[in-house]
mmCIF file of C-alpha atoms in Angstrom:
data_model
loop_
_atom_site.group_PDB
_atom_site.id
_atom_site.type_symbol
_atom_site.label_atom_id
_atom_site.label_comp_id
_atom_site.label_asym_id
_atom_site.label_seq_id
_atom_site.Cartn_x
_atom_site.Cartn_y
_atom_site.Cartn_z
ATOM 1 C CA UNK T 366 132.443 106.205 99.684
ATOM 2 C CA UNK T 367 129.302 106.850 97.656
ATOM 3 C CA UNK T 368 126.709 104.080 97.505
ATOM 4 C CA UNK T 369 125.242 102.885 94.205
ATOM 5 C CA UNK T 370 121.583 103.823 94.373
ATOM 6 C CA UNK T 371 118.491 103.460 92.225
ATOM 7 C CA UNK T 372 115.488 105.666 92.933
ATOM 8 C CA UNK T 373 112.064 104.771 91.611
ATOM 9 C CA UNK T 374 108.893 106.742 91.294
ATOM 10 C CA UNK T 375 105.972 104.610 92.503
ATOM 11 C CA UNK T 376 102.723 105.379 90.653
ATOM 12 C CA UNK T 377 102.931 104.185 87.058
ATOM 13 C CA UNK T 378 106.572 103.144 87.389
ATOM 14 C CA UNK T 379 106.734 100.314 89.910
ATOM 15 C CA UNK T 380 103.033 99.780 90.420
ATOM 16 C CA UNK T 381 99.910 100.032 88.321
ATOM 17 C CA UNK T 382 98.054 102.459 90.552
ATOM 18 C CA UNK T 383 96.661 104.671 87.798
ATOM 19 C CA UNK T 384 93.204 102.987 87.585
ATOM 20 C CA UNK T 385 92.843 103.330 91.359
ATOM 21 C CA UNK T 386 93.889 106.975 91.317
ATOM 22 C CA UNK T 387 91.448 107.759 88.515
ATOM 23 C CA UNK T 388 88.650 105.898 90.303
ATOM 24 C CA UNK T 389 89.389 107.890 93.467
ATOM 25 C CA UNK T 390 89.348 111.112 91.451
ATOM 26 C CA UNK T 391 85.993 110.136 89.940
ATOM 27 C CA UNK T 392 84.579 109.487 93.427
ATOM 28 C CA UNK T 393 86.004 112.833 94.565
ATOM 29 C CA UNK T 394 84.371 114.559 91.618
ATOM 30 C CA UNK T 395 81.004 113.001 92.434
ATOM 31 C CA UNK T 396 81.271 113.820 96.131
ATOM 32 C CA UNK T 397 82.184 117.463 95.437
ATOM 33 C CA UNK T 398 79.621 117.782 92.618
ATOM 34 C CA UNK T 399 82.206 119.285 90.278
ATOM 35 C CA UNK T 400 83.154 118.476 86.717
ATOM 36 C CA UNK T 401 86.694 118.029 85.482
ATOM 37 C CA UNK T 402 88.321 115.931 82.805
ATOM 38 C CA UNK T 403 89.876 112.690 83.996
ATOM 39 C CA UNK T 404 92.295 112.915 81.070
ATOM 40 C CA UNK T 405 93.462 116.272 82.442
ATOM 41 C CA UNK T 406 93.702 114.728 85.903
ATOM 42 C CA UNK T 407 95.761 111.843 84.529
ATOM 43 C CA UNK T 408 98.212 114.296 82.978
ATOM 44 C CA UNK T 409 98.751 115.772 86.460
ATOM 45 C CA UNK T 410 99.508 112.464 88.184
ATOM 46 C CA UNK T 411 102.945 112.756 89.729
ATOM 47 C CA UNK T 412 102.233 116.098 91.362
ATOM 48 C CA UNK T 413 101.108 116.420 94.992
ATOM 49 C CA UNK T 414 97.332 116.647 95.387
ATOM 50 C CA UNK T 415 97.535 120.268 96.496
ATOM 51 C CA UNK T 416 99.281 121.120 93.227
ATOM 52 C CA UNK T 417 96.859 119.110 91.085
ATOM 53 C CA UNK T 418 93.764 120.643 92.623
ATOM 54 C CA UNK T 419 93.778 124.216 91.225
ATOM 55 C CA UNK T 420 93.634 122.953 87.633
ATOM 56 C CA UNK T 421 90.726 120.646 88.479
ATOM 57 C CA UNK T 422 88.516 122.510 90.959
ATOM 58 C CA UNK T 423 89.945 126.030 91.261
ATOM 59 C CA UNK T 424 92.027 127.649 93.968
ATOM 60 C CA UNK T 425 89.091 128.214 96.316
ATOM 61 C CA UNK T 426 88.331 124.484 96.700
ATOM 62 C CA UNK T 427 91.846 123.076 96.994
ATOM 63 C CA UNK T 428 91.496 122.125 100.660
ATOM 64 C CA UNK T 429 88.133 120.470 100.086
ATOM 65 C CA UNK T 430 89.519 118.534 97.113
ATOM 66 C CA UNK T 431 92.511 117.227 99.060
ATOM 67 C CA UNK T 432 90.407 116.204 102.056
ATOM 68 C CA UNK T 433 87.749 114.528 99.919
ATOM 69 C CA UNK T 434 90.330 112.613 97.883
ATOM 70 C CA UNK T 435 92.075 111.399 101.023
ATOM 71 C CA UNK T 436 88.745 110.278 102.505
ATOM 72 C CA UNK T 437 87.950 108.286 99.360
ATOM 73 C CA UNK T 438 91.429 106.838 98.735
ATOM 74 C CA UNK T 439 91.681 104.047 101.353
ATOM 75 C CA UNK T 440 88.650 102.127 100.071
ATOM 76 C CA UNK T 441 89.394 102.740 96.375
ATOM 77 C CA UNK T 442 92.920 103.681 95.337
ATOM 78 C CA UNK T 443 94.461 102.047 98.379
ATOM 79 C CA UNK T 444 93.113 98.674 97.294
ATOM 80 C CA UNK T 445 93.478 98.961 93.498
ATOM 81 C CA UNK T 446 97.224 98.393 93.191
ATOM 82 C CA UNK T 447 99.554 95.764 91.760
ATOM 83 C CA UNK T 448 103.208 95.679 90.823
ATOM 84 C CA UNK T 449 103.888 95.672 87.120
ATOM 85 C CA UNK T 450 105.085 92.185 86.089
ATOM 86 C CA UNK T 451 108.759 91.693 86.830
ATOM 87 C CA UNK T 452 109.133 94.598 89.249
ATOM 88 C CA UNK T 453 109.479 92.649 92.481
ATOM 89 C CA UNK T 454 112.154 90.256 91.124
ATOM 90 C CA UNK T 455 114.017 93.266 89.709
ATOM 91 C CA UNK T 456 114.129 95.035 93.083
ATOM 92 C CA UNK T 457 115.368 91.886 94.812
ATOM 93 C CA UNK T 458 118.010 91.289 92.121
ATOM 94 C CA UNK T 459 119.333 94.825 92.519
ATOM 95 C CA UNK T 460 119.566 94.504 96.282
ATOM 96 C CA UNK T 461 121.330 91.145 95.965
ATOM 97 C CA UNK T 462 124.079 93.071 94.165
ATOM 98 C CA UNK T 463 124.345 95.502 97.075
ATOM 99 C CA UNK T 464 122.538 98.332 95.296
ATOM 100 C CA UNK T 465 120.419 100.627 97.470
ATOM 101 C CA UNK T 466 116.835 100.930 96.228
ATOM 102 C CA UNK T 467 114.453 103.693 97.296
ATOM 103 C CA UNK T 468 111.112 105.208 96.344
ATOM 104 C CA UNK T 469 110.735 108.926 95.607
ATOM 105 C CA UNK T 470 107.083 109.884 95.266
ATOM 106 C CA UNK T 471 104.783 112.876 95.567
ATOM 107 C CA UNK T 472 102.235 110.633 97.311
ATOM 108 C CA UNK T 473 101.449 111.178 100.959
ATOM 109 C CA UNK T 474 103.218 108.730 103.239
ATOM 110 C CA UNK T 475 100.015 107.126 104.533
ATOM 111 C CA UNK T 476 98.749 106.489 100.988
ATOM 112 C CA UNK T 477 102.046 104.942 99.877
ATOM 113 C CA UNK T 478 102.253 102.781 102.986
ATOM 114 C CA UNK T 479 98.723 101.505 102.378
ATOM 115 C CA UNK T 480 99.685 100.554 98.818
ATOM 116 C CA UNK T 481 102.879 98.841 99.999
ATOM 117 C CA UNK T 482 100.960 96.973 102.688
ATOM 118 C CA UNK T 483 98.464 95.773 100.087
ATOM 119 C CA UNK T 484 101.409 94.544 97.992
ATOM 120 C CA UNK T 485 103.075 92.956 101.064
ATOM 121 C CA UNK T 486 106.115 95.049 100.163
ATOM 122 C CA UNK T 487 106.628 97.236 103.240
ATOM 123 C CA UNK T 488 110.127 95.816 103.777
ATOM 124 C CA UNK T 489 111.128 95.593 100.107
ATOM 125 C CA UNK T 490 112.709 99.049 99.824
ATOM 126 C CA UNK T 491 115.614 100.576 101.724
ATOM 127 C CA UNK T 492 113.791 103.882 102.243
ATOM 128 C CA UNK T 493 110.961 106.040 100.936
ATOM 129 C CA UNK T 494 110.722 109.775 100.312
ATOM 130 C CA UNK T 495 107.152 111.077 100.268
ATOM 131 C CA UNK T 496 105.235 114.339 100.027
ATOM 132 C CA UNK T 497 105.825 115.240 103.667
ATOM 133 C CA UNK T 498 109.612 114.883 103.531
ATOM 134 C CA UNK T 499 110.498 117.985 101.502
ATOM 135 C CA UNK T 500 109.197 121.514 101.154
ATOM 136 C CA UNK T 501 109.459 121.361 97.371
ATOM 137 C CA UNK T 502 108.266 118.475 95.210
ATOM 138 C CA UNK T 503 108.972 116.993 91.792
ATOM 139 C CA UNK T 504 109.813 118.418 89.276
ATOM 140 C CA UNK T 505 111.991 120.281 91.810
ATOM 141 C CA UNK T 506 115.088 118.191 92.601
ATOM 142 C CA UNK T 507 114.606 118.433 96.388
ATOM 143 C CA UNK T 508 112.971 114.986 96.843
ATOM 144 C CA UNK T 509 115.726 113.307 94.835
ATOM 145 C CA UNK T 510 118.380 115.196 96.785
ATOM 146 C CA UNK T 511 116.728 114.048 100.024
ATOM 147 C CA UNK T 512 116.877 110.467 98.778
ATOM 148 C CA UNK T 513 120.562 110.808 97.908
ATOM 149 C CA UNK T 514 121.229 112.013 101.455
ATOM 150 C CA UNK T 515 119.384 109.014 102.904
ATOM 151 C CA UNK T 516 121.306 106.637 100.647
ATOM 152 C CA UNK T 517 124.692 108.236 101.232
ATOM 153 C CA UNK T 518 125.055 108.534 97.467
ATOM 154 C CA UNK T 519 126.558 111.045 95.079
ATOM 155 C CA UNK T 520 124.449 111.988 92.030
ATOM 156 C CA UNK T 521 126.997 110.352 89.714
ATOM 157 C CA UNK T 522 126.303 107.000 91.392
ATOM 158 C CA UNK T 523 122.510 107.279 91.315
ATOM 159 C CA UNK T 524 119.730 106.646 88.817
ATOM 160 C CA UNK T 525 116.204 108.085 88.898
ATOM 161 C CA UNK T 526 113.548 105.987 87.146
ATOM 162 C CA UNK T 527 110.082 107.351 86.420
ATOM 163 C CA UNK T 528 107.145 107.470 84.040
ATOM 164 C CA UNK T 529 106.429 111.208 84.097
ATOM 165 C CA UNK T 530 108.310 114.335 83.067
ATOM 166 C CA UNK T 531 108.239 115.416 86.735
ATOM 167 C CA UNK T 532 110.390 112.409 87.659
ATOM 168 C CA UNK T 533 112.881 113.050 84.883
ATOM 169 C CA UNK T 534 113.155 116.775 85.546
ATOM 170 C CA UNK T 535 113.728 116.138 89.247
ATOM 171 C CA UNK T 536 116.400 113.547 88.527
ATOM 172 C CA UNK T 537 118.102 115.731 85.939
ATOM 173 C CA UNK T 538 118.041 118.678 88.328
ATOM 174 C CA UNK T 539 119.726 116.608 91.025
ATOM 175 C CA UNK T 540 122.438 115.472 88.615
ATOM 176 C CA UNK T 541 121.432 111.801 88.444
ATOM 177 C CA UNK T 542 121.251 109.546 85.422
ATOM 178 C CA UNK T 543 117.577 109.427 84.412
ATOM 179 C CA UNK T 544 115.533 106.642 82.849
ATOM 180 C CA UNK T 545 112.003 107.152 81.541
ATOM 181 C CA UNK T 546 109.626 104.198 81.298
ATOM 182 C CA UNK T 547 106.717 104.193 78.887
ATOM 183 C CA UNK T 548 104.196 101.974 80.692
ATOM 184 C CA UNK T 549 102.850 104.632 83.070
ATOM 185 C CA UNK T 550 100.467 107.567 82.998
ATOM 186 C CA UNK T 551 102.200 109.700 80.365
ATOM 187 C CA UNK T 552 102.798 109.144 76.673
ATOM 188 C CA UNK T 553 106.264 108.423 75.320
ATOM 189 C CA UNK T 554 106.296 111.821 73.612
ATOM 190 C CA UNK T 555 105.438 113.625 76.850
ATOM 191 C CA UNK T 556 108.131 111.973 78.921
ATOM 192 C CA UNK T 557 110.752 112.251 76.154
ATOM 193 C CA UNK T 558 110.240 116.015 76.180
ATOM 194 C CA UNK T 559 111.842 116.096 79.645
ATOM 195 C CA UNK T 560 115.092 114.772 78.108
ATOM 196 C CA UNK T 561 115.761 111.546 79.995
ATOM 197 C CA UNK T 562 119.187 109.988 79.512
ATOM 198 C CA UNK T 563 117.506 106.707 78.562
ATOM 199 C CA UNK T 564 114.023 105.503 77.649
ATOM 200 C CA UNK T 565 112.756 101.928 77.961
ATOM 201 C CA UNK T 566 109.549 100.197 76.932
ATOM 202 C CA UNK T 567 109.754 96.925 78.872
ATOM 203 C CA UNK T 568 110.793 95.828 82.344
ATOM 204 C CA UNK T 569 113.472 93.460 81.014
ATOM 205 C CA UNK T 570 114.995 96.370 79.067
ATOM 206 C CA UNK T 571 115.039 98.365 82.301
ATOM 207 C CA UNK T 572 116.743 95.546 84.197
ATOM 208 C CA UNK T 573 119.475 95.133 81.563
ATOM 209 C CA UNK T 574 120.063 98.883 81.403
ATOM 210 C CA UNK T 575 120.255 99.309 85.176
ATOM 211 C CA UNK T 576 122.846 96.564 85.551
ATOM 212 C CA UNK T 577 124.906 98.035 82.701
ATOM 213 C CA UNK T 578 124.844 101.478 84.316
ATOM 214 C CA UNK T 579 125.736 100.132 87.743
ATOM 215 C CA UNK T 580 128.745 98.252 86.316
ATOM 216 C CA UNK T 581 130.147 101.288 84.490
#
């Protein structure tokens, strides 16, 4: 029997981590003595660091960029995190109904775990899928497919929720129902271009929609 499952992106979907990520990127930029647009960097949030780096610092400095960012993150981005209002009650309400809830992120596991520890939410989710868990990353469907395996769920019984086109493309590619939220890093127009099945602007809209989908 397939388990009803909801998969969430983390950055910009469940938690307001974007200011911390941008502050870490600014510190990385200063440390490396390079210049790149933070607006460009923000548009790349949702990709693994190694895939963001070429557009920001060039292919030849990818390793340096990743290492510098990871050195800076614990004291900056690791601390600047909070759940969006209503997220924690939503997760608990879903689990009360027997729905499996997981995180699918391009973040490294240590960075996500630091954020969850800061939020006192290490035990809130049934599982996490991070950068290290798959060879390919969002927008490739592999991370979502990995999550479905962990949940024991068929795509028809699963929903992927995210704030970026990478989340929606990954969910669509895996055959899940997809929901785009508009309170994250990307504009409504940008995320709509990935063709989500649904789009919501508020957390209470998301909650109502999720319970409707899970009942159908």
